[in-house]
Amino acid sequence: MLAERADPRVCGDGRVFVGGGARKREEDVAFRMLAAGNFPQHRTVCEFRRLHREDFKTLFVAVVRLACELGLAAATSCRSLPRGTSSP
């Protein structure tokens, strides 16, 4: 019986890694500068996202809230923000 191979685009939490991340890390000059010449593996990126999931959620809400305050976001986005959360 053949063992099933894991899809390399799927993170450990089951979400699919979308986008040309690997290609961008190698071809995009800005990404190369930010990475300081290092090219992390897909597994490393997924682990980082898993470890910092709550931080990303908090940061995302803070960015949308700031966009709302500056009038740069749609009113529907501003109304759908979680209540009682504040910017970090």
PDB file of N, CA and C in Angstrom:
ATOM      1  N   MET A   1       0.852  -1.189   0.000  1.00  0.00           N
ATOM      2  CA  MET A   1       0.000   0.000   0.000  1.00  0.00           C
ATOM      3  C   MET A   1       0.889   1.241   0.000  1.00  0.00           C
ATOM      4  N   LEU A   2       0.573   2.165  -0.866  1.00  0.00           N
ATOM      5  CA  LEU A   2       1.344   3.391  -0.946  1.00  0.00           C
ATOM      6  C   LEU A   2       0.877   4.385   0.101  1.00  0.00           C
ATOM      7  N   ALA A   3       1.832   5.006   0.751  1.00  0.00           N
ATOM      8  CA  ALA A   3       1.485   6.042   1.728  1.00  0.00           C
ATOM      9  C   ALA A   3       1.066   7.302   0.982  1.00  0.00           C
ATOM     10  N   GLU A   4       0.047   7.964   1.482  1.00  0.00           N
ATOM     11  CA  GLU A   4      -0.395   9.210   0.866  1.00  0.00           C
ATOM     12  C   GLU A   4       0.620  10.299   1.168  1.00  0.00           C
ATOM     13  N   ARG A   5       0.920  11.058   0.158  1.00  0.00           N
ATOM     14  CA  ARG A   5       1.864  12.162   0.346  1.00  0.00           C
ATOM     15  C   ARG A   5       1.082  13.424   0.688  1.00  0.00           C
ATOM     16  N   ALA A   6       1.603  14.171   1.622  1.00  0.00           N
ATOM     17  CA  ALA A   6       0.949  15.419   2.013  1.00  0.00           C
ATOM     18  C   ALA A   6       1.114  16.451   0.901  1.00  0.00           C
ATOM     19  N   ASP A   7       0.099  17.238   0.696  1.00  0.00           N
ATOM     20  CA  ASP A   7       0.165  18.313  -0.278  1.00  0.00           C
ATOM     21  C   ASP A   7       1.101  19.384   0.272  1.00  0.00           C
ATOM     22  N   PRO A   8       2.178  19.731  -0.440  1.00  0.00           N
ATOM     23  CA  PRO A   8       3.143  20.706   0.079  1.00  0.00           C
ATOM     24  C   PRO A   8       2.578  22.112   0.209  1.00  0.00           C
ATOM     25  N   ARG A   9       1.399  22.362  -0.389  1.00  0.00           N
ATOM     26  CA  ARG A   9       0.803  23.696  -0.292  1.00  0.00           C
ATOM     27  C   ARG A   9      -0.081  23.846   0.928  1.00  0.00           C
ATOM     28  N   VAL A  10      -0.261  22.779   1.706  1.00  0.00           N
ATOM     29  CA  VAL A  10      -1.164  22.814   2.845  1.00  0.00           C
ATOM     30  C   VAL A  10      -0.354  22.974   4.128  1.00  0.00           C
ATOM     31  N   CYS A  11      -0.700  23.994   4.914  1.00  0.00           N
ATOM     32  CA  CYS A  11      -0.038  24.219   6.193  1.00  0.00           C
ATOM     33  C   CYS A  11      -0.500  23.157   7.190  1.00  0.00           C
ATOM     34  N   GLY A  12       0.201  23.051   8.293  1.00  0.00           N
ATOM     35  CA  GLY A  12      -0.136  22.074   9.320  1.00  0.00           C
ATOM     36  C   GLY A  12      -1.539  22.233   9.858  1.00  0.00           C
ATOM     37  N   ASP A  13      -2.088  23.435   9.803  1.00  0.00           N
ATOM     38  CA  ASP A  13      -3.438  23.662  10.316  1.00  0.00           C
ATOM     39  C   ASP A  13      -4.501  23.403   9.254  1.00  0.00           C
ATOM     40  N   GLY A  14      -4.099  22.906   8.079  1.00  0.00           N
ATOM     41  CA  GLY A  14      -5.043  22.545   7.041  1.00  0.00           C
ATOM     42  C   GLY A  14      -5.321  23.627   6.018  1.00  0.00           C
ATOM     43  N   ARG A  15      -4.844  24.837   6.261  1.00  0.00           N
ATOM     44  CA  ARG A  15      -5.079  25.906   5.288  1.00  0.00           C
ATOM     45  C   ARG A  15      -4.108  25.784   4.126  1.00  0.00           C
ATOM     46  N   VAL A  16      -4.556  26.165   2.948  1.00  0.00           N
ATOM     47  CA  VAL A  16      -3.717  26.091   1.760  1.00  0.00           C
ATOM     48  C   VAL A  16      -2.903  27.365   1.648  1.00  0.00           C
ATOM     49  N   PHE A  17      -1.614  27.207   1.401  1.00  0.00           N
ATOM     50  CA  PHE A  17      -0.722  28.336   1.205  1.00  0.00           C
ATOM     51  C   PHE A  17      -0.920  28.819  -0.226  1.00  0.00           C
ATOM     52  N   VAL A  18      -1.461  30.019  -0.398  1.00  0.00           N
ATOM     53  CA  VAL A  18      -1.809  30.529  -1.713  1.00  0.00           C
ATOM     54  C   VAL A  18      -0.813  31.597  -2.128  1.00  0.00           C
ATOM     55  N   GLY A  19      -0.529  31.646  -3.379  1.00  0.00           N
ATOM     56  CA  GLY A  19       0.341  32.681  -3.906  1.00  0.00           C
ATOM     57  C   GLY A  19       1.682  32.109  -4.302  1.00  0.00           C
ATOM     58  N   GLY A  20       2.440  32.879  -5.026  1.00  0.00           N
ATOM     59  CA  GLY A  20       3.752  32.440  -5.486  1.00  0.00           C
ATOM     60  C   GLY A  20       4.819  32.838  -4.502  1.00  0.00           C
ATOM     61  N   GLY A  21       4.634  32.501  -3.238  1.00  0.00           N
ATOM     62  CA  GLY A  21       5.580  32.897  -2.200  1.00  0.00           C
ATOM     63  C   GLY A  21       6.997  32.474  -2.475  1.00  0.00           C
ATOM     64  N   ALA A  22       7.199  31.222  -2.857  1.00  0.00           N
ATOM     65  CA  ALA A  22       8.549  30.726  -3.110  1.00  0.00           C
ATOM     66  C   ALA A  22       9.174  31.460  -4.293  1.00  0.00           C
ATOM     67  N   ARG A  23       8.402  31.632  -5.344  1.00  0.00           N
ATOM     68  CA  ARG A  23       8.922  32.329  -6.521  1.00  0.00           C
ATOM     69  C   ARG A  23       9.239  33.776  -6.178  1.00  0.00           C
ATOM     70  N   LYS A  24       8.342  34.439  -5.419  1.00  0.00           N
ATOM     71  CA  LYS A  24       8.557  35.836  -5.049  1.00  0.00           C
ATOM     72  C   LYS A  24       9.822  35.988  -4.203  1.00  0.00           C
ATOM     73  N   ARG A  25      10.035  35.044  -3.259  1.00  0.00           N
ATOM     74  CA  ARG A  25      11.227  35.119  -2.414  1.00  0.00           C
ATOM     75  C   ARG A  25      12.504  35.056  -3.235  1.00  0.00           C
ATOM     76  N   GLU A  26      12.449  34.370  -4.366  1.00  0.00           N
ATOM     77  CA  GLU A  26      13.650  34.211  -5.179  1.00  0.00           C
ATOM     78  C   GLU A  26      13.802  35.282  -6.246  1.00  0.00           C
ATOM     79  N   GLU A  27      12.692  35.808  -6.770  1.00  0.00           N
ATOM     80  CA  GLU A  27      12.760  36.718  -7.910  1.00  0.00           C
ATOM     81  C   GLU A  27      12.601  38.194  -7.548  1.00  0.00           C
ATOM     82  N   ASP A  28      11.817  38.514  -6.541  1.00  0.00           N
ATOM     83  CA  ASP A  28      11.509  39.897  -6.193  1.00  0.00           C
ATOM     84  C   ASP A  28      12.658  40.499  -5.376  1.00  0.00           C
ATOM     85  N   VAL A  29      13.230  41.577  -5.880  1.00  0.00           N
ATOM     86  CA  VAL A  29      14.383  42.195  -5.221  1.00  0.00           C
ATOM     87  C   VAL A  29      14.041  42.669  -3.809  1.00  0.00           C
ATOM     88  N   ALA A  30      12.846  43.254  -3.632  1.00  0.00           N
ATOM     89  CA  ALA A  30      12.455  43.731  -2.296  1.00  0.00           C
ATOM     90  C   ALA A  30      12.358  42.562  -1.322  1.00  0.00           C
ATOM     91  N   PHE A  31      11.780  41.443  -1.755  1.00  0.00           N
ATOM     92  CA  PHE A  31      11.694  40.271  -0.884  1.00  0.00           C
ATOM     93  C   PHE A  31      13.081  39.754  -0.555  1.00  0.00           C
ATOM     94  N   ARG A  32      13.977  39.763  -1.535  1.00  0.00           N
ATOM     95  CA  ARG A  32      15.348  39.276  -1.288  1.00  0.00           C
ATOM     96  C   ARG A  32      16.043  40.155  -0.256  1.00  0.00           C
ATOM     97  N   MET A  33      15.816  41.461  -0.337  1.00  0.00           N
ATOM     98  CA  MET A  33      16.441  42.374   0.637  1.00  0.00           C
ATOM     99  C   MET A  33      15.868  42.132   2.030  1.00  0.00           C
ATOM    100  N   LEU A  34      14.533  42.005   2.134  1.00  0.00           N
ATOM    101  CA  LEU A  34      13.906  41.755   3.433  1.00  0.00           C
ATOM    102  C   LEU A  34      14.349  40.430   4.032  1.00  0.00           C
ATOM    103  N   ALA A  35      14.569  39.444   3.182  1.00  0.00           N
ATOM    104  CA  ALA A  35      14.973  38.119   3.659  1.00  0.00           C
ATOM    105  C   ALA A  35      16.471  38.034   3.908  1.00  0.00           C
ATOM    106  N   ALA A  36      17.204  39.082   3.572  1.00  0.00           N
ATOM    107  CA  ALA A  36      18.662  39.130   3.765  1.00  0.00           C
ATOM    108  C   ALA A  36      19.338  37.923   3.114  1.00  0.00           C
ATOM    109  N   GLY A  37      18.843  37.541   1.954  1.00  0.00           N
ATOM    110  CA  GLY A  37      19.449  36.430   1.236  1.00  0.00           C
ATOM    111  C   GLY A  37      19.013  35.056   1.714  1.00  0.00           C
ATOM    112  N   ASN A  38      18.183  34.994   2.740  1.00  0.00           N
ATOM    113  CA  ASN A  38      17.691  33.712   3.244  1.00  0.00           C
ATOM    114  C   ASN A  38      16.367  33.382   2.563  1.00  0.00           C
ATOM    115  N   PHE A  39      16.159  32.119   2.258  1.00  0.00           N
ATOM    116  CA  PHE A  39      14.933  31.691   1.618  1.00  0.00           C
ATOM    117  C   PHE A  39      14.304  30.589   2.460  1.00  0.00           C
ATOM    118  N   PRO A  40      13.390  30.976   3.381  1.00  0.00           N
ATOM    119  CA  PRO A  40      12.793  29.973   4.259  1.00  0.00           C
ATOM    120  C   PRO A  40      11.954  28.966   3.482  1.00  0.00           C
ATOM    121  N   GLN A  41      11.914  27.750   3.983  1.00  0.00           N
ATOM    122  CA  GLN A  41      11.115  26.702   3.382  1.00  0.00           C
ATOM    123  C   GLN A  41       9.634  26.938   3.688  1.00  0.00           C
ATOM    124  N   HIS A  42       8.767  26.315   2.896  1.00  0.00           N
ATOM    125  CA  HIS A  42       7.327  26.446   3.091  1.00  0.00           C
ATOM    126  C   HIS A  42       6.941  26.060   4.523  1.00  0.00           C
ATOM    127  N   ARG A  43       7.544  25.017   5.034  1.00  0.00           N
ATOM    128  CA  ARG A  43       7.235  24.547   6.390  1.00  0.00           C
ATOM    129  C   ARG A  43       7.550  25.627   7.438  1.00  0.00           C
ATOM    130  N   THR A  44       8.647  26.334   7.235  1.00  0.00           N
ATOM    131  CA  THR A  44       9.036  27.405   8.158  1.00  0.00           C
ATOM    132  C   THR A  44       8.016  28.535   8.146  1.00  0.00           C
ATOM    133  N   VAL A  45       7.549  28.899   6.947  1.00  0.00           N
ATOM    134  CA  VAL A  45       6.551  29.971   6.818  1.00  0.00           C
ATOM    135  C   VAL A  45       5.253  29.561   7.503  1.00  0.00           C
ATOM    136  N   CYS A  46       4.825  28.309   7.289  1.00  0.00           N
ATOM    137  CA  CYS A  46       3.588  27.824   7.912  1.00  0.00           C
ATOM    138  C   CYS A  46       3.704  27.802   9.435  1.00  0.00           C
ATOM    139  N   GLU A  47       4.841  27.366   9.928  1.00  0.00           N
ATOM    140  CA  GLU A  47       5.048  27.318  11.384  1.00  0.00           C
ATOM    141  C   GLU A  47       5.002  28.733  11.977  1.00  0.00           C
ATOM    142  N   PHE A  48       5.621  29.699  11.293  1.00  0.00           N
ATOM    143  CA  PHE A  48       5.599  31.088  11.750  1.00  0.00           C
ATOM    144  C   PHE A  48       4.167  31.604  11.802  1.00  0.00           C
ATOM    145  N   ARG A  49       3.383  31.317  10.743  1.00  0.00           N
ATOM    146  CA  ARG A  49       1.993  31.764  10.712  1.00  0.00           C
ATOM    147  C   ARG A  49       1.185  31.116  11.828  1.00  0.00           C
ATOM    148  N   ARG A  50       1.431  29.830  12.084  1.00  0.00           N
ATOM    149  CA  ARG A  50       0.702  29.119  13.138  1.00  0.00           C
ATOM    150  C   ARG A  50       1.026  29.703  14.514  1.00  0.00           C
ATOM    151  N   LEU A  51       2.305  29.969  14.751  1.00  0.00           N
ATOM    152  CA  LEU A  51       2.728  30.493  16.058  1.00  0.00           C
ATOM    153  C   LEU A  51       2.204  31.898  16.326  1.00  0.00           C
ATOM    154  N   HIS A  52       2.035  32.678  15.275  1.00  0.00           N
ATOM    155  CA  HIS A  52       1.675  34.092  15.445  1.00  0.00           C
ATOM    156  C   HIS A  52       0.270  34.420  14.948  1.00  0.00           C
ATOM    157  N   ARG A  53      -0.585  33.402  14.851  1.00  0.00           N
ATOM    158  CA  ARG A  53      -1.939  33.594  14.311  1.00  0.00           C
ATOM    159  C   ARG A  53      -2.705  34.686  15.058  1.00  0.00           C
ATOM    160  N   GLU A  54      -2.723  34.648  16.380  1.00  0.00           N
ATOM    161  CA  GLU A  54      -3.473  35.646  17.160  1.00  0.00           C
ATOM    162  C   GLU A  54      -2.883  37.044  16.981  1.00  0.00           C
ATOM    163  N   ASP A  55      -1.565  37.134  16.886  1.00  0.00           N
ATOM    164  CA  ASP A  55      -0.931  38.437  16.660  1.00  0.00           C
ATOM    165  C   ASP A  55      -1.345  39.014  15.308  1.00  0.00           C
ATOM    166  N   PHE A  56      -1.409  38.153  14.283  1.00  0.00           N
ATOM    167  CA  PHE A  56      -1.842  38.604  12.964  1.00  0.00           C
ATOM    168  C   PHE A  56      -3.283  39.098  12.998  1.00  0.00           C
ATOM    169  N   LYS A  57      -4.145  38.393  13.723  1.00  0.00           N
ATOM    170  CA  LYS A  57      -5.545  38.825  13.837  1.00  0.00           C
ATOM    171  C   LYS A  57      -5.631  40.195  14.487  1.00  0.00           C
ATOM    172  N   THR A  58      -4.902  40.375  15.586  1.00  0.00           N
ATOM    173  CA  THR A  58      -4.903  41.655  16.300  1.00  0.00           C
ATOM    174  C   THR A  58      -4.366  42.773  15.406  1.00  0.00           C
ATOM    175  N   LEU A  59      -3.269  42.489  14.701  1.00  0.00           N
ATOM    176  CA  LEU A  59      -2.678  43.486  13.821  1.00  0.00           C
ATOM    177  C   LEU A  59      -3.625  43.847  12.681  1.00  0.00           C
ATOM    178  N   PHE A  60      -4.292  42.844  12.117  1.00  0.00           N
ATOM    179  CA  PHE A  60      -5.224  43.093  11.016  1.00  0.00           C
ATOM    180  C   PHE A  60      -6.354  44.018  11.460  1.00  0.00           C
ATOM    181  N   VAL A  61      -6.925  43.742  12.627  1.00  0.00           N
ATOM    182  CA  VAL A  61      -8.009  44.580  13.143  1.00  0.00           C
ATOM    183  C   VAL A  61      -7.501  46.003  13.383  1.00  0.00           C
ATOM    184  N   ALA A  62      -6.286  46.120  13.917  1.00  0.00           N
ATOM    185  CA  ALA A  62      -5.716  47.451  14.173  1.00  0.00           C
ATOM    186  C   ALA A  62      -5.514  48.229  12.874  1.00  0.00           C
ATOM    187  N   VAL A  63      -5.062  47.557  11.828  1.00  0.00           N
ATOM    188  CA  VAL A  63      -4.842  48.224  10.538  1.00  0.00           C
ATOM    189  C   VAL A  63      -6.171  48.665   9.926  1.00  0.00           C
ATOM    190  N   VAL A  64      -7.182  47.802   9.983  1.00  0.00           N
ATOM    191  CA  VAL A  64      -8.494  48.179   9.435  1.00  0.00           C
ATOM    192  C   VAL A  64      -9.086  49.324  10.248  1.00  0.00           C
ATOM    193  N   ARG A  65      -8.941  49.265  11.576  1.00  0.00           N
ATOM    194  CA  ARG A  65      -9.452  50.347  12.426  1.00  0.00           C
ATOM    195  C   ARG A  65      -8.782  51.680  12.076  1.00  0.00           C
ATOM    196  N   LEU A  66      -7.462  51.654  11.869  1.00  0.00           N
ATOM    197  CA  LEU A  66      -6.742  52.863  11.490  1.00  0.00           C
ATOM    198  C   LEU A  66      -7.214  53.369  10.126  1.00  0.00           C
ATOM    199  N   ALA A  67      -7.419  52.459   9.184  1.00  0.00           N
ATOM    200  CA  ALA A  67      -7.922  52.853   7.863  1.00  0.00           C
ATOM    201  C   ALA A  67      -9.300  53.507   7.985  1.00  0.00           C
ATOM    202  N   CYS A  68     -10.121  52.985   8.887  1.00  0.00           N
ATOM    203  CA  CYS A  68     -11.449  53.577   9.112  1.00  0.00           C
ATOM    204  C   CYS A  68     -11.322  54.990   9.668  1.00  0.00           C
ATOM    205  N   GLU A  69     -10.444  55.143  10.639  1.00  0.00           N
ATOM    206  CA  GLU A  69     -10.252  56.467  11.247  1.00  0.00           C
ATOM    207  C   GLU A  69      -9.756  57.485  10.233  1.00  0.00           C
ATOM    208  N   LEU A  70      -8.948  57.026   9.262  1.00  0.00           N
ATOM    209  CA  LEU A  70      -8.397  57.930   8.254  1.00  0.00           C
ATOM    210  C   LEU A  70      -9.307  58.067   7.035  1.00  0.00           C
ATOM    211  N   GLY A  71     -10.456  57.377   7.059  1.00  0.00           N
ATOM    212  CA  GLY A  71     -11.396  57.448   5.952  1.00  0.00           C
ATOM    213  C   GLY A  71     -10.945  56.676   4.727  1.00  0.00           C
ATOM    214  N   LEU A  72     -10.070  55.688   4.909  1.00  0.00           N
ATOM    215  CA  LEU A  72      -9.535  54.928   3.787  1.00  0.00           C
ATOM    216  C   LEU A  72     -10.202  53.574   3.600  1.00  0.00           C
ATOM    217  N   ALA A  73     -11.149  53.229   4.452  1.00  0.00           N
ATOM    218  CA  ALA A  73     -11.816  51.930   4.362  1.00  0.00           C
ATOM    219  C   ALA A  73     -13.308  52.137   4.111  1.00  0.00           C
ATOM    220  N   ALA A  74     -13.914  51.134   3.519  1.00  0.00           N
ATOM    221  CA  ALA A  74     -15.353  51.182   3.253  1.00  0.00           C
ATOM    222  C   ALA A  74     -16.112  51.148   4.574  1.00  0.00           C
ATOM    223  N   ALA A  75     -17.242  51.798   4.604  1.00  0.00           N
ATOM    224  CA  ALA A  75     -18.052  51.856   5.822  1.00  0.00           C
ATOM    225  C   ALA A  75     -18.453  50.467   6.285  1.00  0.00           C
ATOM    226  N   THR A  76     -18.696  49.558   5.345  1.00  0.00           N
ATOM    227  CA  THR A  76     -19.080  48.191   5.735  1.00  0.00           C
ATOM    228  C   THR A  76     -17.946  47.497   6.477  1.00  0.00           C
ATOM    229  N   SER A  77     -16.704  47.769   6.094  1.00  0.00           N
ATOM    230  CA  SER A  77     -15.553  47.190   6.796  1.00  0.00           C
ATOM    231  C   SER A  77     -15.468  47.735   8.213  1.00  0.00           C
ATOM    232  N   CYS A  78     -15.749  49.016   8.365  1.00  0.00           N
ATOM    233  CA  CYS A  78     -15.664  49.643   9.689  1.00  0.00           C
ATOM    234  C   CYS A  78     -16.767  49.126  10.620  1.00  0.00           C
ATOM    235  N   ARG A  79     -17.967  48.917  10.084  1.00  0.00           N
ATOM    236  CA  ARG A  79     -19.073  48.426  10.908  1.00  0.00           C
ATOM    237  C   ARG A  79     -18.874  46.979  11.325  1.00  0.00           C
ATOM    238  N   SER A  80     -18.144  46.196  10.536  1.00  0.00           N
ATOM    239  CA  SER A  80     -17.988  44.772  10.827  1.00  0.00           C
ATOM    240  C   SER A  80     -16.807  44.469  11.762  1.00  0.00           C
ATOM    241  N   LEU A  81     -16.121  45.487  12.240  1.00  0.00           N
ATOM    242  CA  LEU A  81     -15.006  45.257  13.176  1.00  0.00           C
ATOM    243  C   LEU A  81     -15.545  44.725  14.501  1.00  0.00           C
ATOM    244  N   PRO A  82     -14.793  43.829  15.143  1.00  0.00           N
ATOM    245  CA  PRO A  82     -15.232  43.313  16.458  1.00  0.00           C
ATOM    246  C   PRO A  82     -15.360  44.449  17.466  1.00  0.00           C
ATOM    247  N   ARG A  83     -16.387  44.387  18.259  1.00  0.00           N
ATOM    248  CA  ARG A  83     -16.609  45.397  19.315  1.00  0.00           C
ATOM    249  C   ARG A  83     -15.656  45.165  20.471  1.00  0.00           C
ATOM    250  N   GLY A  84     -15.277  46.244  21.110  1.00  0.00           N
ATOM    251  CA  GLY A  84     -14.471  46.145  22.334  1.00  0.00           C
ATOM    252  C   GLY A  84     -13.016  45.828  22.109  1.00  0.00           C
ATOM    253  N   THR A  85     -12.563  45.844  20.865  1.00  0.00           N
ATOM    254  CA  THR A  85     -11.149  45.622  20.625  1.00  0.00           C
ATOM    255  C   THR A  85     -10.485  46.969  20.441  1.00  0.00           C
ATOM    256  N   SER A  86      -9.291  47.059  20.883  1.00  0.00           N
ATOM    257  CA  SER A  86      -8.569  48.311  20.733  1.00  0.00           C
ATOM    258  C   SER A  86      -7.255  48.046  20.010  1.00  0.00           C
ATOM    259  N   SER A  87      -6.698  49.064  19.447  1.00  0.00           N
ATOM    260  CA  SER A  87      -5.432  48.942  18.760  1.00  0.00           C
ATOM    261  C   SER A  87      -4.344  48.642  19.770  1.00  0.00           C
ATOM    262  N   PRO A  88      -3.375  47.801  19.386  1.00  0.00           N
ATOM    263  CA  PRO A  88      -2.281  47.480  20.318  1.00  0.00           C
ATOM    264  C   PRO A  88      -1.387  48.658  20.555  1.00  0.00           C
TER     265      PRO A  88
END
